[in-house]
Amino acid sequence: MVIKYLLKCLDNIWFRHMSPIKKAEYLRGKVYYMGENVKIYTESIGTEPYLISIHDNVNVAAGVKFINHDVSCINVSRYLMRENNLDKVGAIILHDNCMIGAYSILMPGCSVGKNSIIAAGSVVTKNVPENEVWGGIPAKFIMKLDEYANKLVEVNSHYTWTKKGLSGEELIKERQSYFFKKDF
């Protein structure tokens, strides 16, 4: 029993330090479905990974929590004086090419449609249609993906480094100069 617990602890520590691609590969046999080219930055996959389906080209940012099971059923069972025979679980499905923003929470029974984006810090409680941006608590529609894409292209047209193909130290200096030029 102690050895099993220690191995689980080591497994968690090892998982925490994996690259996003290796995390996805590690989860391949633990989740219901794991697509190709998936990046998992979070460490919190929840207690029922077998109820999670992640399709191709999905990015899950740091701090995202997968919650497949609502333990309120235990309290309700107690309230109704029933043996613990109530359950409240649901699948979480992330469709192709979606992105889940940092520190979002995915609740039981939700899905995120193809090409959709969930803003950081959101709580997803229902099915998000494809090609939409959602955010908030609970997550609500913000805009269509086309509208967001156009805004992103417009913002990037002002960035000097995107036209120069910089990397490493040069990229850092260019970005610092752009964002902090008013401070000097």
PDB file of C-alpha atoms in Angstrom:
ATOM      1  CA  MET A   1       0.000   0.000   0.000  1.00  0.00           C
ATOM      2  CA  VAL A   2       2.773   2.456   0.942  1.00  0.00           C
ATOM      3  CA  ILE A   3       4.820   1.521  -2.114  1.00  0.00           C
ATOM      4  CA  LYS A   4       1.799   2.028  -4.379  1.00  0.00           C
ATOM      5  CA  TYR A   5       1.241   5.495  -2.838  1.00  0.00           C
ATOM      6  CA  LEU A   6       4.919   6.429  -3.263  1.00  0.00           C
ATOM      7  CA  LEU A   7       4.889   5.293  -6.893  1.00  0.00           C
ATOM      8  CA  LYS A   8       1.791   7.432  -7.532  1.00  0.00           C
ATOM      9  CA  CYS A   9       3.540  10.440  -5.942  1.00  0.00           C
ATOM     10  CA  LEU A  10       6.603   9.912  -8.125  1.00  0.00           C
ATOM     11  CA  ASP A  11       4.371   9.531 -11.173  1.00  0.00           C
ATOM     12  CA  ASN A  12       2.716  12.896 -10.366  1.00  0.00           C
ATOM     13  CA  ILE A  13       6.078  14.623  -9.923  1.00  0.00           C
ATOM     14  CA  TRP A  14       7.337  13.113 -13.177  1.00  0.00           C
ATOM     15  CA  PHE A  15       4.140  14.196 -15.015  1.00  0.00           C
ATOM     16  CA  ARG A  16       4.453  17.752 -13.686  1.00  0.00           C
ATOM     17  CA  HIS A  17       7.870  18.155 -15.327  1.00  0.00           C
ATOM     18  CA  MET A  18       7.045  16.641 -18.724  1.00  0.00           C
ATOM     19  CA  SER A  19       6.864  18.713 -21.895  1.00  0.00           C
ATOM     20  CA  PRO A  20       3.333  19.470 -23.174  1.00  0.00           C
ATOM     21  CA  ILE A  21       3.716  16.903 -25.970  1.00  0.00           C
ATOM     22  CA  LYS A  22       4.971  14.198 -23.591  1.00  0.00           C
ATOM     23  CA  LYS A  23       2.048  14.867 -21.218  1.00  0.00           C
ATOM     24  CA  ALA A  24      -0.368  14.204 -24.074  1.00  0.00           C
ATOM     25  CA  GLU A  25       1.453  10.987 -24.979  1.00  0.00           C
ATOM     26  CA  TYR A  26       1.512   9.872 -21.336  1.00  0.00           C
ATOM     27  CA  LEU A  27      -2.274  10.414 -21.122  1.00  0.00           C
ATOM     28  CA  ARG A  28      -2.949   8.507 -24.362  1.00  0.00           C
ATOM     29  CA  GLY A  29      -3.765   5.251 -22.548  1.00  0.00           C
ATOM     30  CA  LYS A  30      -5.542   6.965 -19.657  1.00  0.00           C
ATOM     31  CA  VAL A  31      -8.111   9.170 -21.426  1.00  0.00           C
ATOM     32  CA  TYR A  32     -10.947   7.867 -23.611  1.00  0.00           C
ATOM     33  CA  TYR A  33      -9.384   9.337 -26.745  1.00  0.00           C
ATOM     34  CA  MET A  34      -6.196  11.301 -27.441  1.00  0.00           C
ATOM     35  CA  GLY A  35      -5.713  12.775 -30.891  1.00  0.00           C
ATOM     36  CA  GLU A  36      -2.527  13.772 -32.683  1.00  0.00           C
ATOM     37  CA  ASN A  37      -0.517  16.959 -32.187  1.00  0.00           C
ATOM     38  CA  VAL A  38      -2.022  17.661 -28.737  1.00  0.00           C
ATOM     39  CA  LYS A  39      -0.237  19.861 -26.191  1.00  0.00           C
ATOM     40  CA  ILE A  40      -1.192  19.608 -22.509  1.00  0.00           C
ATOM     41  CA  TYR A  41       0.379  22.262 -20.266  1.00  0.00           C
ATOM     42  CA  THR A  42      -1.821  21.574 -17.219  1.00  0.00           C
ATOM     43  CA  GLU A  43      -1.207  19.082 -14.433  1.00  0.00           C
ATOM     44  CA  SER A  44      -4.841  18.643 -13.356  1.00  0.00           C
ATOM     45  CA  ILE A  45      -6.539  15.943 -15.402  1.00  0.00           C
ATOM     46  CA  GLY A  46      -9.089  15.079 -12.724  1.00  0.00           C
ATOM     47  CA  THR A  47     -10.248  11.844 -11.159  1.00  0.00           C
ATOM     48  CA  GLU A  48     -11.955  10.315 -14.220  1.00  0.00           C
ATOM     49  CA  PRO A  49      -9.580  10.752 -17.157  1.00  0.00           C
ATOM     50  CA  TYR A  50     -11.389   7.893 -18.908  1.00  0.00           C
ATOM     51  CA  LEU A  51     -14.268  10.371 -19.446  1.00  0.00           C
ATOM     52  CA  ILE A  52     -12.070  12.839 -21.366  1.00  0.00           C
ATOM     53  CA  SER A  53     -11.804  12.898 -25.164  1.00  0.00           C
ATOM     54  CA  ILE A  54      -9.215  15.201 -26.745  1.00  0.00           C
ATOM     55  CA  HIS A  55      -9.104  15.385 -30.531  1.00  0.00           C
ATOM     56  CA  ASP A  56      -6.372  16.545 -32.942  1.00  0.00           C
ATOM     57  CA  ASN A  57      -4.414  19.813 -32.655  1.00  0.00           C
ATOM     58  CA  VAL A  58      -5.782  20.774 -29.224  1.00  0.00           C
ATOM     59  CA  ASN A  59      -3.881  23.042 -26.827  1.00  0.00           C
ATOM     60  CA  VAL A  60      -4.704  22.955 -23.105  1.00  0.00           C
ATOM     61  CA  ALA A  61      -2.935  25.784 -21.239  1.00  0.00           C
ATOM     62  CA  ALA A  62      -1.407  25.733 -17.763  1.00  0.00           C
ATOM     63  CA  GLY A  63      -3.682  25.470 -14.751  1.00  0.00           C
ATOM     64  CA  VAL A  64      -6.717  24.107 -16.626  1.00  0.00           C
ATOM     65  CA  LYS A  65      -8.818  21.773 -14.469  1.00  0.00           C
ATOM     66  CA  PHE A  66     -10.851  18.866 -15.831  1.00  0.00           C
ATOM     67  CA  ILE A  67     -13.763  18.062 -13.495  1.00  0.00           C
ATOM     68  CA  ASN A  68     -15.737  15.007 -14.598  1.00  0.00           C
ATOM     69  CA  HIS A  69     -17.385  14.198 -11.294  1.00  0.00           C
ATOM     70  CA  ASP A  70     -19.547  16.364  -9.051  1.00  0.00           C
ATOM     71  CA  VAL A  71     -19.367  14.991  -5.516  1.00  0.00           C
ATOM     72  CA  SER A  72     -22.548  16.834  -4.484  1.00  0.00           C
ATOM     73  CA  CYS A  73     -24.288  13.515  -5.156  1.00  0.00           C
ATOM     74  CA  ILE A  74     -22.721  12.171  -1.945  1.00  0.00           C
ATOM     75  CA  ASN A  75     -24.327  14.934   0.114  1.00  0.00           C
ATOM     76  CA  VAL A  76     -27.675  14.494  -1.634  1.00  0.00           C
ATOM     77  CA  SER A  77     -27.537  10.744  -1.014  1.00  0.00           C
ATOM     78  CA  ARG A  78     -26.950  11.466   2.670  1.00  0.00           C
ATOM     79  CA  TYR A  79     -29.737  14.071   2.705  1.00  0.00           C
ATOM     80  CA  LEU A  80     -32.174  11.594   1.154  1.00  0.00           C
ATOM     81  CA  MET A  81     -30.919   8.890   3.536  1.00  0.00           C
ATOM     82  CA  ARG A  82     -29.985   6.677   0.619  1.00  0.00           C
ATOM     83  CA  GLU A  83     -26.944   4.523   0.319  1.00  0.00           C
ATOM     84  CA  ASN A  84     -24.345   6.240  -1.850  1.00  0.00           C
ATOM     85  CA  ASN A  85     -26.108   5.159  -5.049  1.00  0.00           C
ATOM     86  CA  LEU A  86     -26.495   8.546  -6.729  1.00  0.00           C
ATOM     87  CA  ASP A  87     -23.929   9.667  -9.250  1.00  0.00           C
ATOM     88  CA  LYS A  88     -23.266  12.887 -11.134  1.00  0.00           C
ATOM     89  CA  VAL A  89     -20.605  12.519 -13.817  1.00  0.00           C
ATOM     90  CA  GLY A  90     -20.117  13.659 -17.373  1.00  0.00           C
ATOM     91  CA  ALA A  91     -17.709  13.464 -20.269  1.00  0.00           C
ATOM     92  CA  ILE A  92     -15.534  16.350 -21.398  1.00  0.00           C
ATOM     93  CA  ILE A  93     -14.888  16.521 -25.141  1.00  0.00           C
ATOM     94  CA  LEU A  94     -12.364  18.840 -26.772  1.00  0.00           C
ATOM     95  CA  HIS A  95     -12.839  18.821 -30.544  1.00  0.00           C
ATOM     96  CA  ASP A  96     -10.213  19.410 -33.247  1.00  0.00           C
ATOM     97  CA  ASN A  97      -8.114  22.560 -33.149  1.00  0.00           C
ATOM     98  CA  CYS A  98      -9.631  24.077 -30.006  1.00  0.00           C
ATOM     99  CA  MET A  99      -7.695  25.925 -27.319  1.00  0.00           C
ATOM    100  CA  ILE A 100      -8.433  26.074 -23.593  1.00  0.00           C
ATOM    101  CA  GLY A 101      -7.025  29.190 -21.898  1.00  0.00           C
ATOM    102  CA  ALA A 102      -4.976  29.154 -18.710  1.00  0.00           C
ATOM    103  CA  TYR A 103      -6.724  28.373 -15.416  1.00  0.00           C
ATOM    104  CA  SER A 104     -10.054  27.550 -17.019  1.00  0.00           C
ATOM    105  CA  ILE A 105     -12.303  24.894 -15.496  1.00  0.00           C
ATOM    106  CA  LEU A 106     -14.061  22.290 -17.644  1.00  0.00           C
ATOM    107  CA  MET A 107     -17.144  20.943 -15.873  1.00  0.00           C
ATOM    108  CA  PRO A 108     -18.881  17.558 -16.324  1.00  0.00           C
ATOM    109  CA  GLY A 109     -20.842  17.188 -19.547  1.00  0.00           C
ATOM    110  CA  CYS A 110     -19.250  20.040 -21.502  1.00  0.00           C
ATOM    111  CA  SER A 111     -17.596  20.099 -24.895  1.00  0.00           C
ATOM    112  CA  VAL A 112     -15.611  22.671 -26.847  1.00  0.00           C
ATOM    113  CA  GLY A 113     -16.321  22.748 -30.567  1.00  0.00           C
ATOM    114  CA  LYS A 114     -13.901  22.532 -33.445  1.00  0.00           C
ATOM    115  CA  ASN A 115     -11.699  25.653 -33.845  1.00  0.00           C
ATOM    116  CA  SER A 116     -13.109  27.296 -30.701  1.00  0.00           C
ATOM    117  CA  ILE A 117     -11.196  29.197 -28.033  1.00  0.00           C
ATOM    118  CA  ILE A 118     -11.916  29.376 -24.308  1.00  0.00           C
ATOM    119  CA  ALA A 119     -10.578  32.545 -22.667  1.00  0.00           C
ATOM    120  CA  ALA A 120      -8.294  32.241 -19.651  1.00  0.00           C
ATOM    121  CA  GLY A 121     -10.020  31.804 -16.288  1.00  0.00           C
ATOM    122  CA  SER A 122     -13.349  30.658 -17.733  1.00  0.00           C
ATOM    123  CA  VAL A 123     -15.696  28.034 -16.333  1.00  0.00           C
ATOM    124  CA  VAL A 124     -17.183  25.928 -19.128  1.00  0.00           C
ATOM    125  CA  THR A 125     -20.501  24.379 -18.069  1.00  0.00           C
ATOM    126  CA  LYS A 126     -22.093  23.524 -21.432  1.00  0.00           C
ATOM    127  CA  ASN A 127     -21.353  22.776 -25.064  1.00  0.00           C
ATOM    128  CA  VAL A 128     -19.441  25.477 -26.917  1.00  0.00           C
ATOM    129  CA  PRO A 129     -20.236  25.511 -30.668  1.00  0.00           C
ATOM    130  CA  GLU A 130     -17.461  25.365 -33.256  1.00  0.00           C
ATOM    131  CA  ASN A 131     -15.643  28.488 -34.486  1.00  0.00           C
ATOM    132  CA  GLU A 132     -16.479  30.640 -31.450  1.00  0.00           C
ATOM    133  CA  VAL A 133     -14.618  32.400 -28.636  1.00  0.00           C
ATOM    134  CA  TRP A 134     -16.140  31.991 -25.180  1.00  0.00           C
ATOM    135  CA  GLY A 135     -15.123  33.301 -21.774  1.00  0.00           C
ATOM    136  CA  GLY A 136     -16.273  34.212 -18.286  1.00  0.00           C
ATOM    137  CA  ILE A 137     -17.897  32.547 -15.295  1.00  0.00           C
ATOM    138  CA  PRO A 138     -19.871  30.747 -16.495  1.00  0.00           C
ATOM    139  CA  ALA A 139     -18.405  30.897 -20.001  1.00  0.00           C
ATOM    140  CA  LYS A 140     -20.555  32.738 -22.520  1.00  0.00           C
ATOM    141  CA  PHE A 141     -20.232  33.610 -26.199  1.00  0.00           C
ATOM    142  CA  ILE A 142     -17.841  36.514 -26.872  1.00  0.00           C
ATOM    143  CA  MET A 143     -17.375  36.521 -30.658  1.00  0.00           C
ATOM    144  CA  LYS A 144     -16.983  34.359 -33.745  1.00  0.00           C
ATOM    145  CA  LEU A 145     -13.521  33.007 -34.496  1.00  0.00           C
ATOM    146  CA  ASP A 146     -13.313  35.024 -37.752  1.00  0.00           C
ATOM    147  CA  GLU A 147     -13.809  38.261 -35.804  1.00  0.00           C
ATOM    148  CA  TYR A 148     -11.126  37.278 -33.271  1.00  0.00           C
ATOM    149  CA  ALA A 149      -8.732  36.273 -36.057  1.00  0.00           C
ATOM    150  CA  ASN A 150      -9.168  39.668 -37.741  1.00  0.00           C
ATOM    151  CA  LYS A 151      -8.479  41.467 -34.439  1.00  0.00           C
ATOM    152  CA  LEU A 152      -5.369  39.371 -33.871  1.00  0.00           C
ATOM    153  CA  VAL A 153      -4.068  40.124 -37.368  1.00  0.00           C
ATOM    154  CA  GLU A 154      -4.686  43.854 -36.806  1.00  0.00           C
ATOM    155  CA  VAL A 155      -2.799  43.859 -33.478  1.00  0.00           C
ATOM    156  CA  ASN A 156       0.087  41.923 -35.037  1.00  0.00           C
ATOM    157  CA  SER A 157       0.386  44.463 -37.854  1.00  0.00           C
ATOM    158  CA  HIS A 158       1.793  46.871 -35.238  1.00  0.00           C
ATOM    159  CA  TYR A 159       4.386  44.440 -33.852  1.00  0.00           C
ATOM    160  CA  THR A 160       7.810  45.086 -35.345  1.00  0.00           C
ATOM    161  CA  TRP A 161       9.260  41.649 -34.518  1.00  0.00           C
ATOM    162  CA  THR A 162       6.741  39.669 -36.569  1.00  0.00           C
ATOM    163  CA  LYS A 163       8.144  41.155 -39.763  1.00  0.00           C
ATOM    164  CA  LYS A 164      11.788  40.534 -38.848  1.00  0.00           C
ATOM    165  CA  GLY A 165      11.674  36.839 -37.921  1.00  0.00           C
ATOM    166  CA  LEU A 166      13.649  37.384 -34.725  1.00  0.00           C
ATOM    167  CA  SER A 167      14.330  34.766 -32.084  1.00  0.00           C
ATOM    168  CA  GLY A 168      16.069  34.429 -28.746  1.00  0.00           C
ATOM    169  CA  GLU A 169      17.668  37.504 -27.193  1.00  0.00           C
ATOM    170  CA  GLU A 170      16.877  39.730 -30.197  1.00  0.00           C
ATOM    171  CA  LEU A 171      13.168  38.898 -29.882  1.00  0.00           C
ATOM    172  CA  ILE A 172      13.188  39.722 -26.154  1.00  0.00           C
ATOM    173  CA  LYS A 173      14.884  43.087 -26.736  1.00  0.00           C
ATOM    174  CA  GLU A 174      12.510  44.006 -29.570  1.00  0.00           C
ATOM    175  CA  ARG A 175       9.434  43.190 -27.473  1.00  0.00           C
ATOM    176  CA  GLN A 176      10.790  45.075 -24.446  1.00  0.00           C
ATOM    177  CA  SER A 177      11.526  48.092 -26.584  1.00  0.00           C
ATOM    178  CA  TYR A 178       8.005  48.018 -28.046  1.00  0.00           C
ATOM    179  CA  PHE A 179       6.092  47.597 -24.771  1.00  0.00           C
ATOM    180  CA  PHE A 180       8.262  49.698 -22.464  1.00  0.00           C
ATOM    181  CA  LYS A 181       9.381  52.515 -24.766  1.00  0.00           C
ATOM    182  CA  LYS A 182       7.081  54.950 -22.901  1.00  0.00           C
ATOM    183  CA  ASP A 183       8.796  54.127 -19.582  1.00  0.00           C
ATOM    184  CA  PHE A 184      12.153  55.537 -20.666  1.00  0.00           C
TER     185      PHE A 184
END
